[in-house]
XYZ file of C-alpha atoms in Angstrom:
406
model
C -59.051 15.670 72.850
C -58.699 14.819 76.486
C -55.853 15.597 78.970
C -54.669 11.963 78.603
C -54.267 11.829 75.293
C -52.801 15.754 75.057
C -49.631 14.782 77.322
C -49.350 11.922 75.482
C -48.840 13.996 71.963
C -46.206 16.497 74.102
C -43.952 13.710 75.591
C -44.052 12.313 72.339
C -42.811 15.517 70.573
C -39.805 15.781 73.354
C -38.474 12.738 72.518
C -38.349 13.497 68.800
C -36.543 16.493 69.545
C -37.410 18.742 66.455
C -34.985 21.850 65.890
C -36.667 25.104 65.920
C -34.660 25.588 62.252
C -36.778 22.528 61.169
C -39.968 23.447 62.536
C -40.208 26.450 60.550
C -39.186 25.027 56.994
C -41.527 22.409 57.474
C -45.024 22.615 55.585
C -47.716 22.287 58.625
C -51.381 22.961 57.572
C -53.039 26.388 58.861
C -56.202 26.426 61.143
C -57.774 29.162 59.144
C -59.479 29.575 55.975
C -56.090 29.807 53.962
C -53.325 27.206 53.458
C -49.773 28.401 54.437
C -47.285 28.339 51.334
C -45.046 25.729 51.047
C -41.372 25.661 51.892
C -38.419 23.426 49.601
C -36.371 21.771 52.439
C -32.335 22.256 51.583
C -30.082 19.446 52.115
C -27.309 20.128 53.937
C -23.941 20.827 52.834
C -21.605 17.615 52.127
C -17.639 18.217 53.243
C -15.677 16.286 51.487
C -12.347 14.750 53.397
C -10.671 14.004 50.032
C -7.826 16.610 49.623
C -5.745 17.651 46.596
C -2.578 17.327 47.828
C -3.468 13.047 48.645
C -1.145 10.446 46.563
C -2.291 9.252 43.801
C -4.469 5.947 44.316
C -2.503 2.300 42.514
C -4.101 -0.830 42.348
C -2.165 -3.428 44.072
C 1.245 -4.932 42.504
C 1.030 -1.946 40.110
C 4.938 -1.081 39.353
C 4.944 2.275 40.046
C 8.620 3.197 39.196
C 8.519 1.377 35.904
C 5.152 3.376 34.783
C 7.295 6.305 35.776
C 10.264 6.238 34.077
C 8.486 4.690 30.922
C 6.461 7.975 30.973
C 9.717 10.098 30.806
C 11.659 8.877 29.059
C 8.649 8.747 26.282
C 7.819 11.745 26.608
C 11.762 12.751 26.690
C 12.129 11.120 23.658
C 9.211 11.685 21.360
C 7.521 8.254 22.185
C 4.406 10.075 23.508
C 3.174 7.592 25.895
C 3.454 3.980 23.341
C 3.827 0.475 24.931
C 6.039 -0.686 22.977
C 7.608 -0.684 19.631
C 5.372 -2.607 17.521
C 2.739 -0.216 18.729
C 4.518 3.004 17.596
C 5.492 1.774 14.271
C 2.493 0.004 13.696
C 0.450 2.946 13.916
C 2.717 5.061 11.967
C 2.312 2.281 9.064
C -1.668 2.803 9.286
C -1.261 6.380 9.392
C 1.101 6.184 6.072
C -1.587 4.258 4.760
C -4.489 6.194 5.369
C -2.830 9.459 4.441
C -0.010 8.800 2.302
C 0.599 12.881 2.021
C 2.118 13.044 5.248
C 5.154 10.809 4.578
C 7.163 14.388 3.864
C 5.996 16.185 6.813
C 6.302 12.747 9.584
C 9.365 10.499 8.197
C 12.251 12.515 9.872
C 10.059 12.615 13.157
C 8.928 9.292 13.192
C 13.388 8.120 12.233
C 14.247 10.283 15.072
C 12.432 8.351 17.447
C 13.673 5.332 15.992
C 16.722 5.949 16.688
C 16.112 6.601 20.392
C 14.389 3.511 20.902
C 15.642 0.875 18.585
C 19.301 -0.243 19.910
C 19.064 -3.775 19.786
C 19.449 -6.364 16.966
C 15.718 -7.773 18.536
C 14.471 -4.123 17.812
C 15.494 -4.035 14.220
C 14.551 -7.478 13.485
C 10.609 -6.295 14.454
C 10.909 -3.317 12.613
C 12.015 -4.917 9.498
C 8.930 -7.167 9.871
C 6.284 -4.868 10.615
C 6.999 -2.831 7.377
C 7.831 -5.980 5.426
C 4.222 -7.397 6.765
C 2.830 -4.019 5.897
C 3.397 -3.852 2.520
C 3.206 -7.294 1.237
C -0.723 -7.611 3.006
C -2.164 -4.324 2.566
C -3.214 -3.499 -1.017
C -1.320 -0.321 -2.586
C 1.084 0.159 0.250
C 3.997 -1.748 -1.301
C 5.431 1.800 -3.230
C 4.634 3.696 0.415
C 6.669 0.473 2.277
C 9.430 1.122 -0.586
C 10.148 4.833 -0.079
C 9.603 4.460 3.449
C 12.346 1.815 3.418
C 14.807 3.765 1.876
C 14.363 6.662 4.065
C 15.319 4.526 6.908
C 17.801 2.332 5.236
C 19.892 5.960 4.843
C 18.592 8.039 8.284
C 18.296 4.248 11.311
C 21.778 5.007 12.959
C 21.894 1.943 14.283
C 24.453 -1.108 12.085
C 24.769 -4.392 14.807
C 26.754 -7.247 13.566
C 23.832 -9.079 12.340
C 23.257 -6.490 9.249
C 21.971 -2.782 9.290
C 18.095 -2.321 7.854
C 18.481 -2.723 4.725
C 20.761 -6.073 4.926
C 18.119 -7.028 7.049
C 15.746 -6.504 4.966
C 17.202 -8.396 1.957
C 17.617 -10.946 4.167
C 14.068 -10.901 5.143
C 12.808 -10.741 1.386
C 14.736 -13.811 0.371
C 13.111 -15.709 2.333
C 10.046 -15.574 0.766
C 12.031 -15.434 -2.962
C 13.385 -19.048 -2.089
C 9.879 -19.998 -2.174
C 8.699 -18.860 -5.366
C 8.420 -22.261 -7.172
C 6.036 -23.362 -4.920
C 4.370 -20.082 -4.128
C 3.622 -19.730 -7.746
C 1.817 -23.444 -8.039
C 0.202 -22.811 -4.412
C -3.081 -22.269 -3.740
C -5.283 -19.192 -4.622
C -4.144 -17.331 -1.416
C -0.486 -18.785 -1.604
C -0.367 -16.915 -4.702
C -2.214 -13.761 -4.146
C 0.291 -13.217 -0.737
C 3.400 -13.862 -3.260
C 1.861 -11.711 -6.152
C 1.622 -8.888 -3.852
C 5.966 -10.010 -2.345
C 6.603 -9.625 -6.154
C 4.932 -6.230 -6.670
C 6.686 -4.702 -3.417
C 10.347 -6.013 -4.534
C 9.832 -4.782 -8.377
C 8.735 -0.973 -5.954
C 12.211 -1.717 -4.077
C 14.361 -2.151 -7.142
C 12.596 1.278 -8.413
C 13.186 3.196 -4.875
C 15.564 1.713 -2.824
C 19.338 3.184 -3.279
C 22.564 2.060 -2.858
C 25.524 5.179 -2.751
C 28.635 4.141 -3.449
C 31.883 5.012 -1.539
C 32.124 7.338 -4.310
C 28.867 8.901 -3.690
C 27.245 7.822 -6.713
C 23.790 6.320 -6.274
C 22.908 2.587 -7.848
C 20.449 0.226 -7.364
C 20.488 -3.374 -5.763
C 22.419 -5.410 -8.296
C 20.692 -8.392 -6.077
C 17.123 -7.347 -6.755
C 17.402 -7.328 -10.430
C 18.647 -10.727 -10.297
C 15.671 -11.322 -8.262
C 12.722 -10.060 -10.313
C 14.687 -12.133 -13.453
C 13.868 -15.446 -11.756
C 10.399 -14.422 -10.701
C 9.380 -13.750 -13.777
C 10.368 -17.241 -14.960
C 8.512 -18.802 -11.871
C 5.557 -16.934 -13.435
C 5.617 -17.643 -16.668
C 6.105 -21.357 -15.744
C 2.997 -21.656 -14.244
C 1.073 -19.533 -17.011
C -2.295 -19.230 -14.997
C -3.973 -16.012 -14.922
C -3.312 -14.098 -12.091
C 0.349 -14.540 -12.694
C 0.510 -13.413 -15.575
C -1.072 -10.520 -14.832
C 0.970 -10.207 -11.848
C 4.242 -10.942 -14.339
C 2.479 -7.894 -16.935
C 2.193 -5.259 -13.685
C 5.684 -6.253 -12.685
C 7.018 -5.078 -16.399
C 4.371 -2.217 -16.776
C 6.337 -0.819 -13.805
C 10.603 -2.021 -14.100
C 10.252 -3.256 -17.730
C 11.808 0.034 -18.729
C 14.222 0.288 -16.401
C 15.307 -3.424 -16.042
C 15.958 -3.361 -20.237
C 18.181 -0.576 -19.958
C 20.378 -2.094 -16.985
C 20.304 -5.564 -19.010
C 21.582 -3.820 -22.238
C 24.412 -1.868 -20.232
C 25.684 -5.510 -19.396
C 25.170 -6.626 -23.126
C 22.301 -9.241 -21.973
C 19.426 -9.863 -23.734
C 17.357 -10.593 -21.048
C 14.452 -9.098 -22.417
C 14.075 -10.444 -25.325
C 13.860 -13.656 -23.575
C 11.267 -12.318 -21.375
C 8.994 -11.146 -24.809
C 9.652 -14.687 -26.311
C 8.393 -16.279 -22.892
C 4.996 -13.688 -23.994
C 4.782 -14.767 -26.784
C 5.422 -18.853 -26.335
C 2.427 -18.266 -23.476
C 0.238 -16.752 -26.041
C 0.555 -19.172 -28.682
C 0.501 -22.170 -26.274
C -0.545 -21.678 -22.789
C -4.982 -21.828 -22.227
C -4.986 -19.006 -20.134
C -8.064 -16.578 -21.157
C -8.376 -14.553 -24.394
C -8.121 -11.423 -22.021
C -4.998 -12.345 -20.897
C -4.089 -12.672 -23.657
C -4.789 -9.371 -25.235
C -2.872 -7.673 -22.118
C 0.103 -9.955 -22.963
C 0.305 -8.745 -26.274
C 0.039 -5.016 -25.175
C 2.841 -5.333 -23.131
C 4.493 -6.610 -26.103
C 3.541 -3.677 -28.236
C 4.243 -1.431 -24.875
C 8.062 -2.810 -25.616
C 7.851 -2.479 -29.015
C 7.269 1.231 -28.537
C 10.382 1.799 -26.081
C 7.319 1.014 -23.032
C 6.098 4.422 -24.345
C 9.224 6.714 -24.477
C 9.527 9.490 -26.591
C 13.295 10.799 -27.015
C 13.365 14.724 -27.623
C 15.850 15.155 -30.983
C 16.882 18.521 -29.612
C 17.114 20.169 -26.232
C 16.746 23.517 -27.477
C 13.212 23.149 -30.050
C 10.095 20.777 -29.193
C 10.037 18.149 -31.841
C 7.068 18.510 -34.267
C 6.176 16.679 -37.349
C 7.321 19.720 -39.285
C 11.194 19.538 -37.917
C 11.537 15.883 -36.925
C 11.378 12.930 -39.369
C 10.702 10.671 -37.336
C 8.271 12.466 -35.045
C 5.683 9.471 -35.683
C 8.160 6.910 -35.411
C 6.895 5.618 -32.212
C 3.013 5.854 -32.952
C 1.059 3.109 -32.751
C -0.425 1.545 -36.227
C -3.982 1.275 -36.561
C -6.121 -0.657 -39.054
C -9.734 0.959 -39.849
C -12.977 -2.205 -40.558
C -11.502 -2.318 -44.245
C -7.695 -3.639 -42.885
C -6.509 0.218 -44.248
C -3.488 0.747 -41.854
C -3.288 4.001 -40.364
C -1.669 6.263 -37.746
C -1.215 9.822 -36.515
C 0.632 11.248 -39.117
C -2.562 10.729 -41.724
C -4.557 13.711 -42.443
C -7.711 12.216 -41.501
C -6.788 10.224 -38.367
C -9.008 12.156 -35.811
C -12.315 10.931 -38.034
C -10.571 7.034 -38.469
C -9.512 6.978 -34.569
C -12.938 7.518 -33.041
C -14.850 5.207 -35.570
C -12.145 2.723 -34.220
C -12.918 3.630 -30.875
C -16.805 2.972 -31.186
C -16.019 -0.580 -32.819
C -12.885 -1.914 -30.574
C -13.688 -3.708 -27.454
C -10.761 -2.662 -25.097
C -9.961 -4.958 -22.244
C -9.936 -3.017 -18.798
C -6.884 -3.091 -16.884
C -6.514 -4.441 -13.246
C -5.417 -1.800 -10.784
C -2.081 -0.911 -11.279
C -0.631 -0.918 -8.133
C -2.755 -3.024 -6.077
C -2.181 -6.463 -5.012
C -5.997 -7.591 -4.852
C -5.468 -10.289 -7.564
C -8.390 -11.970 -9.358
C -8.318 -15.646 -9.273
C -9.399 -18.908 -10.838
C -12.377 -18.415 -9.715
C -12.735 -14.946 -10.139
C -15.781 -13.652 -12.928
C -13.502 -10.467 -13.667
C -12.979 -11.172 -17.321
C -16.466 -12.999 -17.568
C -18.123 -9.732 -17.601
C -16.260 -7.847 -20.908
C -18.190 -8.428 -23.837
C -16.763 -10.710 -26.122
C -17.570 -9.453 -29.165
C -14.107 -9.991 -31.527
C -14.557 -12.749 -34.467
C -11.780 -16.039 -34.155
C -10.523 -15.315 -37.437
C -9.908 -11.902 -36.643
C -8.227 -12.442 -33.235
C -5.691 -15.294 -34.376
C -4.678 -12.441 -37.824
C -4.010 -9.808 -34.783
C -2.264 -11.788 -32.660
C -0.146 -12.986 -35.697
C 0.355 -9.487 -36.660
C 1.644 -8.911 -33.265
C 4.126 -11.608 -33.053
C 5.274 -10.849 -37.113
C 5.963 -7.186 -36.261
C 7.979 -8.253 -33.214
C 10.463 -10.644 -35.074
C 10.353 -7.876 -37.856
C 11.645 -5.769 -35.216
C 14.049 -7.877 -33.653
C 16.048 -8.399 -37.152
């Protein structure tokens, strides 16, 4: 290298200007016969100018005093942060559903905060119809929607002129009722969504009470008027799935709406089991239908399964009460031999009936998934149970009911 060209190289590192620190961390190549190890450069330290104690940042036309007494007064209040009503009670609803256990350890929270936050007659009206929505479209939550109901038709503090909860709430349930005529000839979904309205007013008649102004407890003398005329819309339009909508209904208040009936000196269900029986003789709904008709009509037959104790001090047995067996079903073995439980060999006779009978499954109880015209439900039983034999038991069945009647 010549002079020239050696200035050149120093001017040159001048104007760069490299700090001593940086000289030495950087990795520059020995002369000699071994190579110097190499060094990690460290990047220097960032300072931050964003402090702790700086407001907090809100996007432009963000109300900043609404946000903050929202948050609160929530808070205050047990509200824990919700937009709005529909919100809170809607999510309380799924939570009901999802766990139905916690009803008991939630419902006085969840009416507490009711009462803080609904105070208007537009409040109560959305409450009403976000339980009423609740358990007339989500399957098994119309005995949840009752209870809860009740709870809140005796704890909501607010009563405005337009009606307290559970006035509302009658009101809001007759509305559908004046549509049952046509909701029972609608279409497969008209009638599935008024199946299930029937199923949750048959669980409010059950669970919904009334005290008096002497403190004795009733229930709605309006709602047993109600499931009266729903029944007749259903039998009217004797299709499948309501019927078996009108056989859950009395499964579940047939009991209870026979003994109210009888303490007015109606016969109101007899009417209702000659309605049965009229369907089964001359509607052409299925043969499975059929056969759930007439054990509803053998349910009634047996008091819908009651047992009355003859003493309150000694279990009945067939030793000390006569009529222990009076309430038994009769059975008929392949030879037409009637039976029941008071034979001596009834175990051996009821399980060779039980590997010959083809029972017919029942539909969920409770539920409000409905099959329809359409639906292959009863396509799949096996139908194994001769003509002859079916028209002799459902004649037996309608004989022994008139035989009981008289």
């Amino acid at each position: 290298m010549d002079l020239g060209s050696h200035s050149t190289l120093h001017q040159h590192l001048q104007q760069t200007r490299i700090p001593f620190e940086s000289q030495d961390k950087a990795s520059v190549p020995d002369s000699g016969p071994e190579m110097a190890k190499p060094q990690v450069a460290v990047a220097p330290v960032v300072v931050s100018k964003l402090s702790v104690k700086a407001p907090e940042f809100y996007p432009s036309g963000y109300n900043m005093n609404f946000t903050q007494n929202f948050v609160d007064s929530s808070y205050e209040d047990g509200y824990e942060g919700y937009l709005t009503l529909a919100e809170y009670v809607q999510d309380f609803l799924n939570q009901l559903t999802e766990q139905p256990g916690c009803f008991e350890t939630e419902i006085e929270q969840f009416a507490e905060t009711l009462n803080g936050w609904v105070t208007t007659d537009e409040a109560l009206q959305e409450l009403v119809e976000l339980i009423y929505q609740q358990a007339t479209s989500v399957p098994n939550f119309s005995y949840m929607g009752a209870r809860l109901c009740n709870y809140l038709s005796h704890h909501l503090t607010i009563s405005p002129q337009s009606g307290n909860f559970r006035q509302l709430l009658l009101q809001r349930c007759r509305t559908e009722f004046e549509n049952r005529d046509e909701a029972a000839k609608g279409d497969e979904d008209t009638r599935k969504q008024f199946h299930a309205f029937v199923l949750f007013l048959a669980e409010l008649y059950l669970n919904l009470e009334i005290k008096g102004t002497k403190g004795q407890v009733t229930r709605a003398e309006i709602l047993q008027e109600g499931l009266r005329e729903l029944l007749n819309a259903l039998f009217s339009n004797p299709v499948d799935n309501n019927l078996i909508c009108a056989v859950k209904l009395l499964k579940l208040t047939g009991s209870v709406l026979e003994d109210a009936w009888k303490e007015k000196g109606k016969n109101d269900m007899n009417e209702v089991i000659q309605r049965i029986e009229n369907v089964v003789l001359d509607a052409n709904c299925s043969r499975d239908v059929k056969r759930m008709l007439l054990k509803l009509v053998e349910l009634r037959s047996s008091n819908w399964g009651r047992v009355l104790g003859t003493s309150s001090h000694t279990e009945a047995t067939p030793e000390n009460d006569p009529n222990y067996f009076m309430n038994e079903p009769t059975f008929y073995t392949s030879d037409g031999i009637p039976f029941t439980a008071a034979d001596p060999d009834y175990q051996e006779k009821y399980q060779e009936l039980l590997e010959r009978e083809d029972f017919c499954p029942d539909n969920e109880e409770n539920g409000t998934d409905l099959p329809g015209a359409d639906y292959l439900y009863f396509d799949d039983i096996d139908d194994e149970m001769d003509p002859e034999i079916e028209e002799a038991y459902e004649k037996f069945c309608l004989e022994s009911e008139h035989e009981r009647k008289e």
